[in-house]
Amino acid sequence: MSQPLVFSRTENPKPASAEHRAKVLADPGFGNHFTDHMVTARWSAEQGWHDARLEPYHPIELDPATTVLHYGQAIFEGLKAYHQPDGSIASFRPSANASRFRASARRLAMPELPEEAFLDSLRELVSADSQWVPSEGESSLYLRPFMISTERSLGVNRPAGSYLYTLIASPAGSYFASGVKPVTVWLSREYVRASPGGTGAAKFAGNYAASFVAQRQAAEQGCDQVVWLDAVERRAVEEMGGMNLFFVFGSGADARLVTPELTGSLLPGITRSSLLRMGERLGLAVEERRITTDEWEEKALSGEITEVFACGTAAVITPVGRVKYSEGEFTIGDGTPGELTMRLREELTGIQYGRLPDPEGWMT
Ligand code: PMP
């Protein structure tokens, strides 16, 4: 084992003015404003992980021949820190993000950041920038760890020999400030996101780069989000652009929660795995299995599928109201947010904001 990483702290902090911070926190939106600091650490074949720092937020300078700019070895994570009723700040299942970050690194032939270093980096940044954690309604501090290759070389026949880990943070406002609104989704048959043996299960930058053309097509069709299908038959539902999908079969005490199984080409969402566990605790039948677009349409029309929702760190739980594809469209239930969807949303945000007990010890 290498030495634990110790983060050196800046001696020249450059905090934003209290006025600027107050203005941002009054209406943070998502992903456009950043806190005073960032964390970085470097990796090289000779030294392993080293040079870990907490520094003022600043641009990264890269040589034009840096490998990430050409061959795209870049992975990231996304999680949130929330104000708790006792005044502390806690994040939701950060060890799960640490573990997925290592899995993404393995798939992209990048070095794995040890869990302790990942968690320490979060603690360093959140404690330095604790004043940037918003406290209004369902707001939070979004944390964005990422890693890029930094070797200066155009050689394409091997992974890079050096890497930069960086953590930045961005205050995030309530996603649904004016109430939870169902989305309309587009079934993408022309484009695929990920294929068997590919990078779909990794939080790899290129997956997102490849998705924008379909997202634009969805917008042209009046839809909010793309639903990705399997690459081979384009029939099995996989996930959405930044969220996993759940289907509610039946209702009341007989409700069943179904989500597409992890095929290797969809992202194993942490919200997804948490909802499967919560569903079990609530006494619901939960199933991870293949579900096709034909089954979705048929059972939405027959009323067997009563609710559909998407889930992920950013929007927590988003109801799906309507589904469109090139030859048709259909509605889920009456198109309004379902009862179980809203109940699970209350349970999950209750744990995250410390309003409800946390039986699994998910908050850190
Ligand atoms: N699928 C994709 C493609 C995503 O980018 C995300 C966001 N990380 C998710 C699903 C949901 O994952 P999580 O619940 O861990 O945020």
Short mmCIF file of C-alpha atoms and ligand atoms in Angstrom, two decimals:
data_model
loop_
_atom_site.label_atom_id
_atom_site.label_comp_id
_atom_site.label_asym_id
_atom_site.label_seq_id
_atom_site.Cartn_x
_atom_site.Cartn_y
_atom_site.Cartn_z
CA MET A 1 0.00 0.00 0.00
CA SER A 2 1.19 3.50 -0.77
CA GLN A 3 1.24 6.21 1.94
CA PRO A 4 -2.12 7.79 2.73
CA LEU A 5 -2.56 11.05 0.82
CA VAL A 6 -2.30 14.16 2.98
CA PHE A 7 -3.93 17.27 1.55
CA SER A 8 -1.85 20.41 1.95
CA ARG A 9 -3.99 23.49 2.55
CA THR A 10 -3.59 26.76 0.70
CA GLU A 11 -1.95 29.62 2.57
CA ASN A 12 -3.57 32.13 0.26
CA PRO A 13 -7.31 31.51 0.32
CA LYS A 14 -9.22 33.83 -2.00
CA PRO A 15 -12.80 33.63 -0.79
CA ALA A 16 -15.51 35.33 -2.81
CA SER A 17 -17.13 38.30 -1.12
CA ALA A 18 -19.99 37.58 1.26
CA GLU A 19 -22.25 39.60 -1.08
CA HIS A 20 -21.36 37.49 -4.10
CA ARG A 21 -21.89 34.27 -2.15
CA ALA A 22 -25.24 35.44 -0.80
CA LYS A 23 -26.37 36.37 -4.32
CA VAL A 24 -25.42 32.93 -5.72
CA LEU A 25 -26.99 31.05 -2.81
CA ALA A 26 -30.26 32.96 -3.23
CA ASP A 27 -30.69 31.37 -6.69
CA PRO A 28 -27.96 28.80 -7.40
CA GLY A 29 -29.54 26.96 -10.36
CA PHE A 30 -27.42 23.94 -11.31
CA GLY A 31 -23.75 23.73 -12.25
CA ASN A 32 -23.00 27.36 -13.10
CA HIS A 33 -21.42 28.68 -9.91
CA PHE A 34 -18.46 27.22 -8.07
CA THR A 35 -17.13 27.49 -4.53
CA ASP A 36 -13.89 29.15 -3.37
CA HIS A 37 -11.70 26.03 -3.40
CA MET A 38 -10.84 22.86 -5.27
CA VAL A 39 -8.87 19.74 -4.41
CA THR A 40 -6.27 18.18 -6.69
CA ALA A 41 -3.98 15.14 -6.56
CA ARG A 42 -1.62 13.72 -9.14
CA TRP A 43 -0.67 10.22 -10.17
CA SER A 44 2.40 9.03 -12.03
CA ALA A 45 3.75 5.56 -12.67
CA GLU A 46 6.87 6.40 -10.63
CA GLN A 47 5.23 8.09 -7.63
CA GLY A 48 1.69 6.70 -7.48
CA TRP A 49 -0.75 9.19 -5.93
CA HIS A 50 1.03 12.31 -4.64
CA ASP A 51 0.91 16.11 -4.41
CA ALA A 52 -2.59 16.34 -2.88
CA ARG A 53 -3.75 19.90 -2.30
CA LEU A 54 -6.66 22.06 -1.31
CA GLU A 55 -6.26 25.28 -3.30
CA PRO A 56 -8.25 28.29 -4.40
CA TYR A 57 -10.49 27.41 -7.39
CA HIS A 58 -8.44 28.07 -10.52
CA PRO A 59 -8.19 27.11 -14.23
CA ILE A 60 -6.20 24.00 -15.16
CA GLU A 61 -3.41 24.63 -17.65
CA LEU A 62 -2.78 21.83 -20.17
CA ASP A 63 -0.26 21.37 -22.96
CA PRO A 64 -2.08 21.07 -26.33
CA ALA A 65 -0.61 17.57 -26.70
CA THR A 66 -2.13 16.33 -23.41
CA THR A 67 -3.68 12.93 -24.06
CA VAL A 68 -7.09 13.72 -22.54
CA LEU A 69 -7.67 16.36 -25.23
CA HIS A 70 -7.17 13.76 -27.96
CA TYR A 71 -8.15 10.35 -26.65
CA GLY A 72 -10.50 11.34 -23.87
CA GLN A 73 -9.45 9.36 -20.80
CA ALA A 74 -11.81 11.21 -18.45
CA ILE A 75 -14.13 9.92 -15.73
CA PHE A 76 -16.25 11.66 -13.12
CA GLU A 77 -18.64 11.25 -10.21
CA GLY A 78 -21.54 13.27 -8.84
CA LEU A 79 -22.88 13.42 -5.28
CA LYS A 80 -24.35 15.97 -2.93
CA ALA A 81 -23.78 17.40 0.55
CA TYR A 82 -26.88 18.44 2.49
CA HIS A 83 -27.50 20.69 5.49
CA GLN A 84 -28.77 18.67 8.46
CA PRO A 85 -31.23 19.90 11.10
CA ASP A 86 -28.43 19.94 13.74
CA GLY A 87 -26.37 22.36 11.63
CA SER A 88 -23.90 19.73 10.38
CA ILE A 89 -23.34 18.84 6.71
CA ALA A 90 -23.65 15.27 5.46
CA SER A 91 -23.34 13.49 2.13
CA PHE A 92 -25.29 10.49 0.86
CA ARG A 93 -23.40 7.18 0.44
CA PRO A 94 -20.04 8.70 -0.58
CA SER A 95 -18.35 5.29 -0.28
CA ALA A 96 -20.58 4.06 -3.11
CA ASN A 97 -19.34 6.92 -5.29
CA ALA A 98 -15.74 6.12 -4.29
CA SER A 99 -16.27 2.54 -5.36
CA ARG A 100 -17.95 3.46 -8.68
CA PHE A 101 -15.09 5.92 -9.37
CA ARG A 102 -12.61 3.05 -8.97
CA ALA A 103 -14.72 0.84 -11.25
CA SER A 104 -14.81 3.59 -13.90
CA ALA A 105 -11.03 4.00 -13.57
CA ARG A 106 -10.48 0.26 -14.13
CA ARG A 107 -12.62 0.30 -17.30
CA LEU A 108 -10.70 3.27 -18.72
CA ALA A 109 -7.28 1.82 -17.76
CA MET A 110 -6.73 4.67 -15.30
CA PRO A 111 -5.28 4.43 -11.76
CA GLU A 112 -7.74 3.77 -8.92
CA LEU A 113 -8.00 6.46 -6.25
CA PRO A 114 -8.14 4.73 -2.84
CA GLU A 115 -11.45 5.16 -1.02
CA GLU A 116 -9.86 7.01 1.91
CA ALA A 117 -8.29 9.59 -0.40
CA PHE A 118 -11.61 10.07 -2.22
CA LEU A 119 -13.49 10.55 1.08
CA ASP A 120 -10.77 12.81 2.52
CA SER A 121 -10.94 15.01 -0.56
CA LEU A 122 -14.69 15.46 -0.01
CA ARG A 123 -14.17 16.27 3.67
CA GLU A 124 -11.42 18.80 2.87
CA LEU A 125 -13.48 20.68 0.30
CA VAL A 126 -16.78 20.61 2.19
CA SER A 127 -15.13 21.84 5.38
CA ALA A 128 -13.24 24.62 3.56
CA ASP A 129 -16.36 25.72 1.66
CA SER A 130 -19.06 24.91 4.21
CA GLN A 131 -20.50 28.41 3.83
CA TRP A 132 -21.35 27.50 0.25
CA VAL A 133 -23.80 24.75 1.21
CA PRO A 134 -27.23 26.25 0.55
CA SER A 135 -29.95 25.64 3.10
CA GLU A 136 -33.18 26.68 1.35
CA GLY A 137 -35.73 23.93 0.58
CA GLU A 138 -34.28 21.01 -1.38
CA SER A 139 -30.98 22.69 -2.17
CA SER A 140 -27.54 21.15 -1.68
CA LEU A 141 -23.87 21.39 -2.56
CA TYR A 142 -23.17 19.29 -5.67
CA LEU A 143 -19.74 17.66 -5.55
CA ARG A 144 -17.98 16.79 -8.80
CA PRO A 145 -14.88 14.58 -8.51
CA PHE A 146 -13.18 13.83 -11.82
CA MET A 147 -9.96 12.43 -13.25
CA ILE A 148 -8.18 13.14 -16.56
CA SER A 149 -5.04 11.83 -18.21
CA THR A 150 -2.28 14.44 -18.31
CA GLU A 151 0.59 12.83 -20.21
CA ARG A 152 1.95 14.98 -23.02
CA SER A 153 2.00 12.56 -25.93
CA LEU A 154 0.08 11.68 -29.08
CA GLY A 155 0.93 7.99 -28.72
CA VAL A 156 -2.33 6.09 -28.98
CA ASN A 157 -1.31 2.52 -28.29
CA ARG A 158 -1.33 2.55 -24.45
CA PRO A 159 -3.00 4.35 -21.55
CA ALA A 160 -1.37 7.60 -20.38
CA GLY A 161 1.33 7.50 -17.71
CA SER A 162 0.09 10.44 -15.61
CA TYR A 163 -3.26 11.63 -14.28
CA LEU A 164 -4.89 14.51 -12.40
CA TYR A 165 -7.69 13.98 -9.88
CA THR A 166 -9.75 17.10 -9.17
CA LEU A 167 -12.75 17.84 -6.98
CA ILE A 168 -14.89 20.94 -7.44
CA ALA A 169 -18.22 21.91 -5.86
CA SER A 170 -21.23 23.84 -7.06
CA PRO A 171 -24.25 25.00 -5.04
CA ALA A 172 -27.45 23.47 -6.44
CA GLY A 173 -30.95 24.87 -6.02
CA SER A 174 -34.20 22.93 -5.72
CA TYR A 175 -34.54 21.01 -8.98
CA PHE A 176 -38.31 21.37 -8.96
CA ALA A 177 -38.65 24.79 -7.34
CA SER A 178 -42.26 25.09 -8.49
CA GLY A 179 -43.39 21.54 -7.61
CA VAL A 180 -42.51 18.12 -9.05
CA LYS A 181 -43.27 18.09 -12.79
CA PRO A 182 -43.54 14.89 -14.87
CA VAL A 183 -41.25 14.69 -17.91
CA THR A 184 -41.96 13.50 -21.45
CA VAL A 185 -39.36 11.06 -22.73
CA TRP A 186 -38.11 10.04 -26.20
CA LEU A 187 -37.31 6.41 -27.04
CA SER A 188 -34.06 6.62 -29.01
CA ARG A 189 -34.00 3.99 -31.78
CA GLU A 190 -31.58 5.76 -34.11
CA TYR A 191 -28.72 6.24 -31.64
CA VAL A 192 -27.37 3.97 -28.90
CA ARG A 193 -25.54 5.06 -25.77
CA ALA A 194 -23.60 1.95 -24.89
CA SER A 195 -23.00 -1.53 -26.23
CA PRO A 196 -22.07 -4.93 -24.76
CA GLY A 197 -18.42 -4.81 -23.73
CA GLY A 198 -18.41 -1.00 -24.01
CA THR A 199 -18.17 1.76 -21.44
CA GLY A 200 -21.85 2.19 -20.45
CA ALA A 201 -21.38 1.04 -16.86
CA ALA A 202 -18.56 3.57 -16.28
CA LYS A 203 -19.09 7.24 -15.56
CA PHE A 204 -16.93 8.02 -18.58
CA ALA A 205 -17.04 11.48 -20.20
CA GLY A 206 -17.33 10.03 -23.72
CA ASN A 207 -20.67 8.37 -22.89
CA TYR A 208 -22.10 11.83 -22.33
CA ALA A 209 -20.42 13.35 -25.41
CA ALA A 210 -22.03 10.62 -27.52
CA SER A 211 -25.49 11.28 -26.08
CA PHE A 212 -25.98 14.95 -26.96
CA VAL A 213 -27.07 14.32 -30.55
CA ALA A 214 -29.93 12.14 -29.29
CA GLN A 215 -30.76 14.62 -26.54
CA ARG A 216 -31.09 17.30 -29.24
CA GLN A 217 -33.32 14.99 -31.28
CA ALA A 218 -35.50 14.43 -28.19
CA ALA A 219 -35.80 18.19 -27.66
CA GLU A 220 -36.84 18.61 -31.31
CA GLN A 221 -39.62 16.10 -30.63
CA GLY A 222 -40.79 18.15 -27.65
CA CYS A 223 -39.31 15.70 -25.12
CA ASP A 224 -37.29 16.44 -21.99
CA GLN A 225 -35.06 13.36 -21.90
CA VAL A 226 -33.84 10.41 -23.95
CA VAL A 227 -34.56 6.81 -22.97
CA TRP A 228 -31.70 4.59 -24.11
CA LEU A 229 -32.43 1.10 -25.41
CA ASP A 230 -30.14 -1.91 -25.73
CA ALA A 231 -27.64 -1.64 -28.58
CA VAL A 232 -28.44 -4.98 -30.23
CA GLU A 233 -32.21 -5.16 -30.65
CA ARG A 234 -33.17 -1.66 -29.51
CA ARG A 235 -36.05 -3.14 -27.54
CA ALA A 236 -34.93 -3.48 -23.91
CA VAL A 237 -35.10 -0.31 -21.82
CA GLU A 238 -31.76 0.64 -20.26
CA GLU A 239 -31.77 4.10 -18.67
CA MET A 240 -32.00 7.84 -19.33
CA GLY A 241 -29.27 10.43 -19.98
CA GLY A 242 -28.45 10.93 -16.30
CA MET A 243 -30.98 8.79 -14.47
CA ASN A 244 -32.12 5.19 -14.02
CA LEU A 245 -35.73 4.14 -14.61
CA PHE A 246 -38.31 2.43 -12.39
CA PHE A 247 -41.71 0.97 -13.35
CA VAL A 248 -44.51 0.55 -10.81
CA PHE A 249 -46.78 -2.43 -11.55
CA GLY A 250 -50.16 -2.46 -9.76
CA SER A 251 -50.92 -0.20 -6.83
CA GLY A 252 -51.46 -0.02 -3.08
CA ALA A 253 -50.32 -3.05 -1.08
CA ASP A 254 -49.85 -5.06 -4.31
CA ALA A 255 -47.49 -2.57 -5.97
CA ARG A 256 -44.32 -4.04 -7.50
CA LEU A 257 -41.21 -2.05 -8.31
CA VAL A 258 -39.37 -3.09 -11.49
CA THR A 259 -36.11 -1.65 -12.80
CA PRO A 260 -33.93 -2.78 -15.75
CA GLU A 261 -31.27 -5.26 -14.65
CA LEU A 262 -27.62 -4.19 -14.79
CA THR A 263 -26.56 -5.50 -18.18
CA GLY A 264 -23.09 -3.95 -18.15
CA SER A 265 -24.17 -1.19 -20.51
CA LEU A 266 -26.12 0.97 -18.08
CA LEU A 267 -24.84 2.96 -15.14
CA PRO A 268 -25.33 1.29 -11.74
CA GLY A 269 -26.98 4.32 -10.11
CA ILE A 270 -26.58 4.82 -6.39
CA THR A 271 -30.11 6.22 -6.16
CA ARG A 272 -31.29 3.10 -8.03
CA SER A 273 -29.67 0.72 -5.55
CA SER A 274 -30.95 2.81 -2.61
CA LEU A 275 -34.53 2.71 -3.91
CA LEU A 276 -34.38 -1.07 -4.39
CA ARG A 277 -33.39 -1.36 -0.72
CA MET A 278 -36.02 1.16 0.40
CA GLY A 279 -38.70 -0.65 -1.62
CA GLU A 280 -37.85 -3.89 0.21
CA ARG A 281 -38.04 -2.10 3.56
CA LEU A 282 -41.47 -0.77 2.65
CA GLY A 283 -42.54 -4.35 1.99
CA LEU A 284 -42.84 -3.97 -1.79
CA ALA A 285 -41.89 -6.68 -4.24
CA VAL A 286 -38.82 -5.43 -6.14
CA GLU A 287 -37.47 -6.90 -9.37
CA GLU A 288 -34.41 -6.23 -11.51
CA ARG A 289 -35.17 -7.65 -14.92
CA ARG A 290 -35.34 -7.02 -18.65
CA ILE A 291 -38.27 -4.82 -19.68
CA THR A 292 -38.97 -4.04 -23.33
CA THR A 293 -40.59 -1.00 -24.93
CA ASP A 294 -43.44 -3.30 -26.12
CA GLU A 295 -44.15 -4.42 -22.56
CA TRP A 296 -43.96 -0.80 -21.38
CA GLU A 297 -46.52 0.43 -23.94
CA GLU A 298 -48.85 -2.57 -23.66
CA LYS A 299 -48.97 -2.52 -19.86
CA ALA A 300 -49.17 1.27 -19.60
CA LEU A 301 -52.22 1.11 -21.90
CA SER A 302 -53.80 -1.80 -20.00
CA GLY A 303 -53.23 0.00 -16.69
CA GLU A 304 -50.96 -2.72 -15.28
CA ILE A 305 -48.05 -0.27 -15.23
CA THR A 306 -49.38 2.53 -13.03
CA GLU A 307 -46.34 4.78 -12.57
CA VAL A 308 -42.91 5.29 -14.12
CA PHE A 309 -40.16 7.45 -12.66
CA ALA A 310 -36.50 8.26 -13.21
CA CYS A 311 -33.99 8.55 -10.38
CA GLY A 312 -30.52 10.00 -9.88
CA THR A 313 -28.48 12.31 -7.69
CA ALA A 314 -29.37 15.52 -9.53
CA ALA A 315 -33.17 15.33 -9.68
CA VAL A 316 -33.70 12.66 -6.98
CA ILE A 317 -36.94 11.21 -8.41
CA THR A 318 -38.65 12.55 -11.52
CA PRO A 319 -42.03 11.19 -12.65
CA VAL A 320 -42.34 10.18 -16.31
CA GLY A 321 -45.72 11.31 -17.64
CA ARG A 322 -45.57 10.64 -21.36
CA VAL A 323 -43.51 8.50 -23.78
CA LYS A 324 -42.89 9.31 -27.47
CA TYR A 325 -41.17 7.39 -30.26
CA SER A 326 -41.01 7.77 -34.03
CA GLU A 327 -44.31 5.94 -34.65
CA GLY A 328 -46.41 6.92 -31.68
CA GLU A 329 -46.83 8.00 -28.08
CA PHE A 330 -48.58 6.97 -24.89
CA THR A 331 -49.28 8.27 -21.39
CA ILE A 332 -48.50 6.66 -18.02
CA GLY A 333 -51.62 6.63 -15.83
CA ASP A 334 -53.19 10.08 -16.13
CA GLY A 335 -49.78 11.69 -16.74
CA THR A 336 -49.50 13.18 -13.24
CA PRO A 337 -46.98 12.15 -10.52
CA GLY A 338 -47.93 8.76 -9.03
CA GLU A 339 -48.56 8.05 -5.36
CA LEU A 340 -45.68 5.62 -4.84
CA THR A 341 -43.32 7.87 -6.85
CA MET A 342 -44.04 10.74 -4.47
CA ARG A 343 -43.86 8.52 -1.39
CA LEU A 344 -40.41 7.18 -2.32
CA ARG A 345 -39.32 10.74 -3.07
CA GLU A 346 -40.42 11.86 0.43
CA GLU A 347 -38.64 8.91 2.05
CA LEU A 348 -35.39 9.47 0.18
CA THR A 349 -35.23 13.25 0.60
CA GLY A 350 -36.30 12.73 4.24
CA ILE A 351 -33.14 10.65 4.82
CA GLN A 352 -30.92 13.04 2.84
CA TYR A 353 -32.08 16.15 4.72
CA GLY A 354 -32.14 14.40 8.10
CA ARG A 355 -35.93 14.67 8.50
CA LEU A 356 -36.37 10.89 8.71
CA PRO A 357 -34.36 8.12 10.40
CA ASP A 358 -31.49 6.66 8.35
CA PRO A 359 -31.80 2.90 9.06
CA GLU A 360 -29.04 1.88 6.64
CA GLY A 361 -26.50 4.47 7.85
CA TRP A 362 -26.35 6.10 4.40
CA MET A 363 -25.48 9.61 5.59
CA THR A 364 -21.81 10.44 6.26
N1 PMP B 1 -27.44 6.95 -15.36
C1 PMP B 1 -26.55 7.84 -15.84
C2 PMP B 1 -26.11 7.73 -17.25
C3 PMP B 1 -26.04 8.86 -14.98
O1 PMP B 1 -25.16 9.74 -15.46
C4 PMP B 1 -26.50 8.92 -13.65
C5 PMP B 1 -25.98 10.01 -12.74
N2 PMP B 1 -24.81 9.61 -12.06
C6 PMP B 1 -27.42 7.96 -13.20
C7 PMP B 1 -27.86 6.99 -14.08
C8 PMP B 1 -27.90 7.95 -11.78
O2 PMP B 1 -26.87 7.60 -10.91
P1 PMP B 1 -26.83 8.10 -9.39
O3 PMP B 1 -28.10 7.66 -8.78
O4 PMP B 1 -25.65 7.45 -8.82
O5 PMP B 1 -26.74 9.59 -9.44
#
